Short mmCIF file of C-alpha atoms (C1' of nucleotides) in Angstrom, two decimals:
data_model
loop_
_atom_site.label_atom_id
_atom_site.label_comp_id
_atom_site.label_asym_id
_atom_site.label_seq_id
_atom_site.Cartn_x
_atom_site.Cartn_y
_atom_site.Cartn_z
CA MET A 230 87.75 99.08 96.93
CA ASP A 231 91.37 98.05 96.53
CA VAL A 232 94.53 99.95 97.17
CA ARG A 233 98.01 99.42 95.97
CA ILE A 234 100.13 99.58 99.08
CA ASP A 235 103.69 100.69 98.49
CA GLU A 236 106.78 100.74 100.66
CA VAL A 237 105.93 104.10 102.23
CA ASP A 238 102.40 102.96 103.10
CA ARG A 239 103.84 99.88 104.74
CA LYS A 240 106.20 101.99 106.83
CA ILE A 241 103.36 104.25 107.88
CA LEU A 242 101.20 101.28 108.87
CA SER A 243 104.09 99.81 110.77
CA GLN A 244 104.53 103.04 112.73
CA LEU A 245 100.82 103.30 113.45
CA GLN A 246 100.72 99.74 114.74
CA ARG A 247 103.67 100.43 116.98
CA ASP A 248 102.27 103.68 118.36
CA ALA A 249 99.13 105.27 117.02
CA SER A 250 99.48 108.31 119.25
CA GLN A 251 102.55 109.63 117.45
CA SER A 252 102.22 112.96 115.70
CA LEU A 253 102.15 113.19 111.92
CA ASP A 254 105.50 114.98 112.07
CA ASP A 255 107.08 112.05 113.90
CA ILE A 256 105.67 109.50 111.48
CA ALA A 257 106.71 111.63 108.52
CA ARG A 258 110.27 111.80 109.84
CA GLU A 259 110.37 108.02 110.41
CA VAL A 260 109.18 107.18 106.91
CA GLY A 261 111.22 109.86 105.19
CA SER A 262 108.39 112.02 103.95
CA SER A 263 106.49 114.99 105.26
CA LYS A 264 103.22 115.84 106.93
CA THR A 265 100.75 116.34 104.10
CA PRO A 266 101.56 113.25 102.02
CA VAL A 267 101.55 111.08 105.13
CA TRP A 268 98.19 112.55 106.11
CA ASN A 269 96.74 111.85 102.65
CA ARG A 270 97.99 108.27 102.66
CA ILE A 271 96.54 107.60 106.09
CA ARG A 272 93.19 109.03 105.01
CA LYS A 273 93.13 106.78 101.94
CA LEU A 274 94.12 103.69 103.90
CA ARG A 275 91.41 104.42 106.41
CA GLU A 276 88.79 104.89 103.69
CA ALA A 277 89.88 101.63 102.07
CA GLY A 278 89.45 99.86 105.40
CA VAL A 279 93.09 98.82 105.62
CA ILE A 280 93.33 100.87 108.80
CA GLY A 281 90.51 99.96 111.14
CA GLN A 282 89.80 100.65 114.76
CA HIS A 283 92.00 102.93 116.80
CA THR A 284 92.32 101.40 120.23
CA VAL A 285 94.33 100.88 123.41
CA VAL A 286 95.58 97.60 124.83
CA LEU A 287 94.36 97.10 128.38
CA ASP A 288 95.85 94.89 131.09
CA ALA A 289 93.26 92.12 131.36
CA ASP A 290 94.57 90.82 134.68
CA ALA A 291 94.48 94.25 136.30
CA LEU A 292 90.83 94.51 135.30
CA GLY A 293 89.92 91.15 136.77
CA PHE A 294 89.86 89.07 133.59
CA GLU A 295 92.09 86.37 134.91
CA ALA A 296 90.98 83.35 132.96
CA CYS A 297 91.48 82.59 129.30
CA PHE A 298 90.22 79.47 127.53
CA PHE A 299 90.66 78.12 124.05
CA VAL A 300 87.59 76.14 123.13
CA LEU A 301 87.67 73.45 120.45
CA ILE A 302 84.26 72.63 119.05
CA ARG A 303 83.05 69.74 116.94
CA THR A 304 79.53 69.74 115.58
CA SER A 305 77.49 67.40 113.46
CA GLU A 306 75.36 70.21 112.11
CA HIS A 307 76.55 71.92 108.98
CA GLU A 308 73.46 73.61 107.63
CA ALA A 309 73.29 77.31 106.91
CA GLU A 310 70.60 77.83 109.52
CA TRP A 311 72.64 76.24 112.31
CA GLN A 312 75.72 78.20 111.23
CA ALA A 313 73.83 81.48 111.36
CA ALA A 314 72.53 80.74 114.87
CA PHE A 315 75.98 79.71 116.07
CA LEU A 316 77.56 82.81 114.58
CA LYS A 317 75.01 85.07 116.18
CA ALA A 318 75.52 83.41 119.57
CA LEU A 319 79.25 84.12 119.31
CA GLN A 320 78.81 87.70 118.13
CA ASP A 321 76.45 88.40 121.00
CA ARG A 322 78.80 87.20 123.71
CA ALA A 323 81.43 89.70 124.76
CA GLU A 324 83.58 87.02 126.39
CA VAL A 325 84.35 85.57 122.94
CA GLN A 326 87.38 87.49 121.76
CA GLU A 327 88.08 85.35 118.76
CA ALA A 328 86.27 82.72 116.73
CA HIS A 329 87.48 80.81 113.69
CA ARG A 330 85.91 78.20 111.46
CA LEU A 331 88.52 75.52 110.85
CA ALA A 332 89.47 73.02 108.20
CA GLY A 333 89.52 69.40 109.33
CA ASP A 334 88.52 67.37 112.30
CA ILE A 335 87.70 70.21 114.67
CA ASP A 336 85.11 72.62 113.32
CA TYR A 337 85.61 75.78 115.38
CA ILE A 338 88.04 77.32 117.80
CA LEU A 339 87.14 80.12 120.20
CA LYS A 340 89.23 82.27 122.47
CA VAL A 341 87.20 83.16 125.53
CA ARG A 342 88.30 85.63 128.18
CA VAL A 343 86.46 85.64 131.48
CA LYS A 344 86.93 86.66 135.10
CA ASN A 345 87.23 83.12 136.44
CA ALA A 346 86.40 79.47 135.87
CA ARG A 347 82.86 79.95 137.13
CA ALA A 348 82.27 82.62 134.52
CA TYR A 349 83.55 80.21 131.87
CA ASP A 350 81.11 77.58 132.99
CA ALA A 351 78.26 80.09 132.79
CA PHE A 352 79.33 80.93 129.25
CA TYR A 353 79.60 77.25 128.31
CA GLN A 354 76.17 76.38 129.69
CA ALA A 355 74.60 79.34 127.92
CA LEU A 356 76.25 78.42 124.62
CA ILE A 357 75.26 74.76 124.57
CA SER A 358 71.71 75.62 125.54
CA GLU A 359 71.50 77.96 122.54
CA VAL A 360 73.07 75.81 119.83
CA ARG A 361 73.66 72.08 119.46
CA VAL A 362 77.31 71.09 119.45
CA HIS A 363 78.65 67.57 119.31
CA ASN A 364 81.81 67.86 121.34
CA VAL A 365 83.58 70.63 123.25
CA THR A 366 87.12 70.69 124.63
CA ALA A 367 88.33 73.59 126.71
CA LEU A 368 92.02 74.37 127.01
CA LEU A 369 92.86 76.52 130.01
CA SER A 370 95.64 79.06 129.66
CA MET A 371 97.99 79.08 132.64
CA GLU A 372 100.16 81.85 131.32
CA GLN A 373 100.08 84.15 128.35
CA ILE A 374 103.60 83.92 126.98
CA LYS A 375 103.17 86.29 124.09
CA SER A 376 100.46 88.57 122.82
CA THR A 377 100.57 91.00 119.95
CA THR A 378 98.27 92.26 117.26
CA MET A 379 101.14 93.52 115.15
CA LEU A 380 101.57 92.25 111.62
CA PRO A 381 105.19 91.97 110.51
CA LEU A 382 105.12 94.49 107.63
CA MET B 66 101.80 99.57 141.68
CA ASP B 67 98.12 98.85 142.09
CA VAL B 68 95.14 101.00 141.38
CA ARG B 69 91.60 100.88 142.56
CA ILE B 70 89.52 101.21 139.45
CA ASP B 71 86.11 102.73 139.95
CA GLU B 72 83.06 103.05 137.77
CA VAL B 73 84.30 106.22 136.07
CA ASP B 74 87.67 104.65 135.26
CA ARG B 75 85.88 101.70 133.77
CA LYS B 76 83.79 103.96 131.56
CA ILE B 77 86.88 105.83 130.44
CA LEU B 78 88.69 102.59 129.58
CA SER B 79 85.65 101.38 127.74
CA GLN B 80 85.60 104.54 125.63
CA LEU B 81 89.31 104.32 124.93
CA GLN B 82 89.00 100.71 123.81
CA ARG B 83 86.16 101.64 121.51
CA ASP B 84 87.93 104.63 119.99
CA ALA B 85 91.24 105.89 121.27
CA SER B 86 91.27 108.86 118.91
CA GLN B 87 88.39 110.64 120.63
CA SER B 88 89.15 113.99 122.22
CA LEU B 89 89.22 114.36 125.98
CA ASP B 90 86.13 116.54 125.77
CA ASP B 91 84.19 113.78 124.03
CA ILE B 92 85.26 111.16 126.56
CA ALA B 93 84.47 113.54 129.42
CA ARG B 94 80.97 114.07 128.05
CA GLU B 95 80.40 110.31 127.64
CA VAL B 96 81.45 109.49 131.18
CA GLY B 97 79.74 112.49 132.76
CA SER B 98 82.82 114.34 133.93
CA SER B 99 85.07 116.99 132.50
CA LYS B 100 88.46 117.37 130.90
CA THR B 101 90.87 117.72 133.82
CA PRO B 102 89.67 114.77 135.93
CA VAL B 103 89.48 112.52 132.89
CA TRP B 104 92.96 113.56 131.90
CA ASN B 105 94.33 112.85 135.39
CA ARG B 106 92.69 109.43 135.51
CA ILE B 107 94.04 108.46 132.10
CA ARG B 108 97.53 109.53 133.13
CA LYS B 109 97.36 107.41 136.31
CA LEU B 110 95.98 104.39 134.47
CA ARG B 111 98.78 104.70 131.95
CA GLU B 112 101.42 104.96 134.66
CA ALA B 113 99.96 101.94 136.42
CA GLY B 114 100.18 99.98 133.18
CA VAL B 115 96.44 99.36 132.99
CA ILE B 116 96.45 101.27 129.71
CA GLY B 117 99.15 99.90 127.46
CA GLN B 118 99.95 100.30 123.81
CA HIS B 119 98.04 102.69 121.62
CA THR B 120 97.51 101.03 118.28
CA VAL B 121 95.44 100.57 115.13
CA VAL B 122 93.80 97.39 113.88
CA LEU B 123 94.92 96.57 110.35
CA ASP B 124 93.18 94.41 107.76
CA ALA B 125 95.43 91.35 107.63
CA ASP B 126 93.96 90.03 104.38
CA ALA B 127 94.43 93.35 102.58
CA LEU B 128 98.10 93.22 103.58
CA GLY B 129 98.60 89.71 102.30
CA PHE B 130 98.42 87.80 105.56
CA GLU B 131 95.89 85.32 104.38
CA ALA B 132 96.64 82.28 106.50
CA CYS B 133 96.07 81.79 110.19
CA PHE B 134 96.96 78.64 112.14
CA PHE B 135 96.36 77.54 115.69
CA VAL B 136 99.18 75.26 116.73
CA LEU B 137 98.78 72.74 119.55
CA ILE B 138 102.08 71.61 121.01
CA ARG B 139 102.94 68.71 123.29
CA THR B 140 106.43 68.36 124.63
CA SER B 141 108.15 65.90 126.89
CA GLU B 142 110.63 68.50 128.08
CA HIS B 143 109.69 70.52 131.12
CA GLU B 144 112.98 71.88 132.37
CA ALA B 145 113.60 75.57 132.88
CA GLU B 146 116.31 75.62 130.25
CA TRP B 147 114.10 74.14 127.55
CA GLN B 148 111.27 76.51 128.51
CA ALA B 149 113.53 79.52 128.21
CA ALA B 150 114.72 78.45 124.76
CA PHE B 151 111.17 77.78 123.60
CA LEU B 152 109.97 81.11 124.93
CA LYS B 153 112.79 82.95 123.21
CA ALA B 154 112.05 81.20 119.91
CA LEU B 155 108.43 82.36 120.12
CA GLN B 156 109.30 85.92 121.09
CA ASP B 157 111.73 86.19 118.20
CA ARG B 158 109.23 85.13 115.55
CA ALA B 159 106.91 87.87 114.36
CA GLU B 160 104.45 85.37 112.88
CA VAL B 161 103.53 84.23 116.40
CA GLN B 162 100.76 86.56 117.47
CA GLU B 163 99.81 84.70 120.58
CA ALA B 164 101.31 81.97 122.76
CA HIS B 165 99.88 80.39 125.90
CA ARG B 166 101.13 77.75 128.27
CA LEU B 167 98.23 75.43 129.01
CA ALA B 168 96.99 73.22 131.80
CA GLY B 169 96.48 69.58 130.88
CA ASP B 170 97.21 67.28 128.01
CA ILE B 171 98.38 69.87 125.50
CA ASP B 172 101.24 72.03 126.71
CA TYR B 173 101.13 75.09 124.49
CA ILE B 174 98.89 76.77 121.97
CA LEU B 175 100.10 79.31 119.43
CA LYS B 176 98.29 81.57 117.04
CA VAL B 177 100.39 82.05 113.96
CA ARG B 178 99.60 84.48 111.17
CA VAL B 179 101.41 84.09 107.87
CA LYS B 180 101.04 84.97 104.19
CA ASN B 181 100.30 81.42 103.06
CA ALA B 182 100.70 77.72 103.83
CA ARG B 183 104.27 77.73 102.55
CA ALA B 184 105.18 80.44 105.03
CA TYR B 185 103.63 78.35 107.79
CA ASP B 186 105.73 75.39 106.82
CA ALA B 187 108.87 77.53 106.89
CA PHE B 188 107.91 78.69 110.37
CA TYR B 189 107.22 75.14 111.50
CA GLN B 190 110.50 73.78 110.18
CA ALA B 191 112.43 76.62 111.80
CA LEU B 192 110.70 76.08 115.13
CA ILE B 193 111.25 72.33 115.37
CA SER B 194 114.87 72.71 114.38
CA GLU B 195 115.39 75.16 117.24
CA VAL B 196 113.57 73.36 120.06
CA ARG B 197 112.54 69.76 120.62
CA VAL B 198 108.81 69.21 120.69
CA HIS B 199 107.06 65.90 121.01
CA ASN B 200 103.92 66.46 118.98
CA VAL B 201 102.50 69.32 116.93
CA THR B 202 99.00 69.71 115.54
CA ALA B 203 98.13 72.63 113.28
CA LEU B 204 94.55 73.82 112.93
CA LEU B 205 93.98 75.90 109.82
CA SER B 206 91.51 78.75 110.02
CA MET B 207 89.17 78.89 107.04
CA GLU B 208 87.36 81.97 108.20
CA GLN B 209 87.73 84.43 111.03
CA ILE B 210 84.20 84.69 112.40
CA LYS B 211 84.94 87.15 115.16
CA SER B 212 87.91 89.16 116.31
CA THR B 213 88.10 91.73 119.05
CA THR B 214 90.56 92.85 121.67
CA MET B 215 87.85 94.56 123.69
CA LEU B 216 87.26 93.53 127.29
CA PRO B 217 83.62 93.75 128.38
CA LEU B 218 83.99 96.41 131.10
"C1'" DT C 65 102.31 114.83 93.72
"C1'" DC C 66 105.02 117.38 97.48
"C1'" DT C 67 106.17 121.69 100.30
"C1'" DG C 68 105.12 125.27 103.32
"C1'" DA C 69 102.12 128.03 105.81
"C1'" DA C 70 97.94 129.38 107.85
"C1'" DA C 71 93.77 128.34 110.62
"C1'" DC C 72 91.70 125.57 113.62
"C1'" DG C 73 91.16 122.42 117.42
"C1'" DA C 74 92.97 119.71 121.19
"C1'" DA C 75 96.33 118.58 124.94
"C1'" DT C 76 98.79 120.13 128.72
"C1'" DC C 77 99.74 122.69 132.72
"C1'" DG C 78 99.24 126.49 136.23
"C1'" DC C 79 96.25 128.65 139.27
"C1'" DA C 80 92.08 129.51 141.93
"C1'" DA C 81 88.27 127.58 144.18
"C1'" DT D 195 90.14 117.17 143.84
"C1'" DT D 196 87.72 120.05 140.02
"C1'" DG D 197 87.07 123.93 136.74
"C1'" DC D 198 88.81 127.41 134.03
"C1'" DG D 199 92.08 129.76 131.16
"C1'" DA D 200 96.57 130.33 128.77
"C1'" DT D 201 99.98 128.33 126.13
"C1'" DT D 202 101.81 124.84 123.41
"C1'" DC D 203 101.37 121.43 120.14
"C1'" DG D 204 99.05 118.71 116.54
"C1'" DT D 205 95.81 118.32 112.75
"C1'" DT D 206 93.67 119.75 108.78
"C1'" DT D 207 93.17 122.47 104.81
"C1'" DC D 208 94.79 125.07 101.07
"C1'" DA D 209 97.83 127.70 97.72
"C1'" DG D 210 101.59 127.36 94.95
"C1'" DA D 211 105.65 124.76 92.83
#
DNA sequence: TCTGAAACGAATCGCAA
DNA sequence: TTGCGATTCGTTTCAGA
């Protein structure tokens, strides 16, 4: 299911990223079109999966999630079975906000958000008891300098 | 401006994270309350900054952002002036989706999303010409295994 | 494909409990 | 504070150009 995305689509997506609670009229005005065409484009982009979840950004600190770790993982296991188990372990743990398989020396990087260092340790112990990993380095964030999910369209 | 967040607030936030386009009636039903109280709580949480931006998640690959790098940065500079310049450079660059100041050996980590490796190189060259950094390691993501902005409330 | 309008549903606010 | 109702505002659908 592919879509050709033109200039108007890009403008619409850009507006939605910026503020998804805007009315169709507002978006239409911004992109120089009108309600119905904008509505049809959004529907198509949603069906094509270009537009995904509709969400709000919450203040992690205010909700008690005060610790953020980046976890660098090296493993000696590279079989499909191990990978599947590792993947499932990550999917199942809500503290894992991001996980990437890497090229090169380090095999995986995780971003883990937890309430405090103790909660990180609990996560770490649980993870290494579930899957074998060769080497783990945790980088502790002292300060989040920038955070955005916006793509520069 | 601080807020005490109770169980009902937490449920509301959880629903909003999951799907911010739900109607108030739907949220009210989910959390076992009704329209007016839910509306008042959301308004307060927004004013207190607990609820931030309202946005949509876009498919980065479909929009041509096919490369993602994690960048580990060591610097020998730790003065306020250098920090301010570095921070500004990061804020100004749309390809930087996340930036953290770290504890320990490595000073900063960035998450950088770009169209391709060439675009990463352009970013890298621009960055090091603007601010002095001692050592830079780029980790290339081969596959995004998990990605969520949801906090486990 | 776009425009305009009509019909429907939801958000917002006042008022009573 | 909540619950209800009225009004306003937004979304969705459809006819016609």
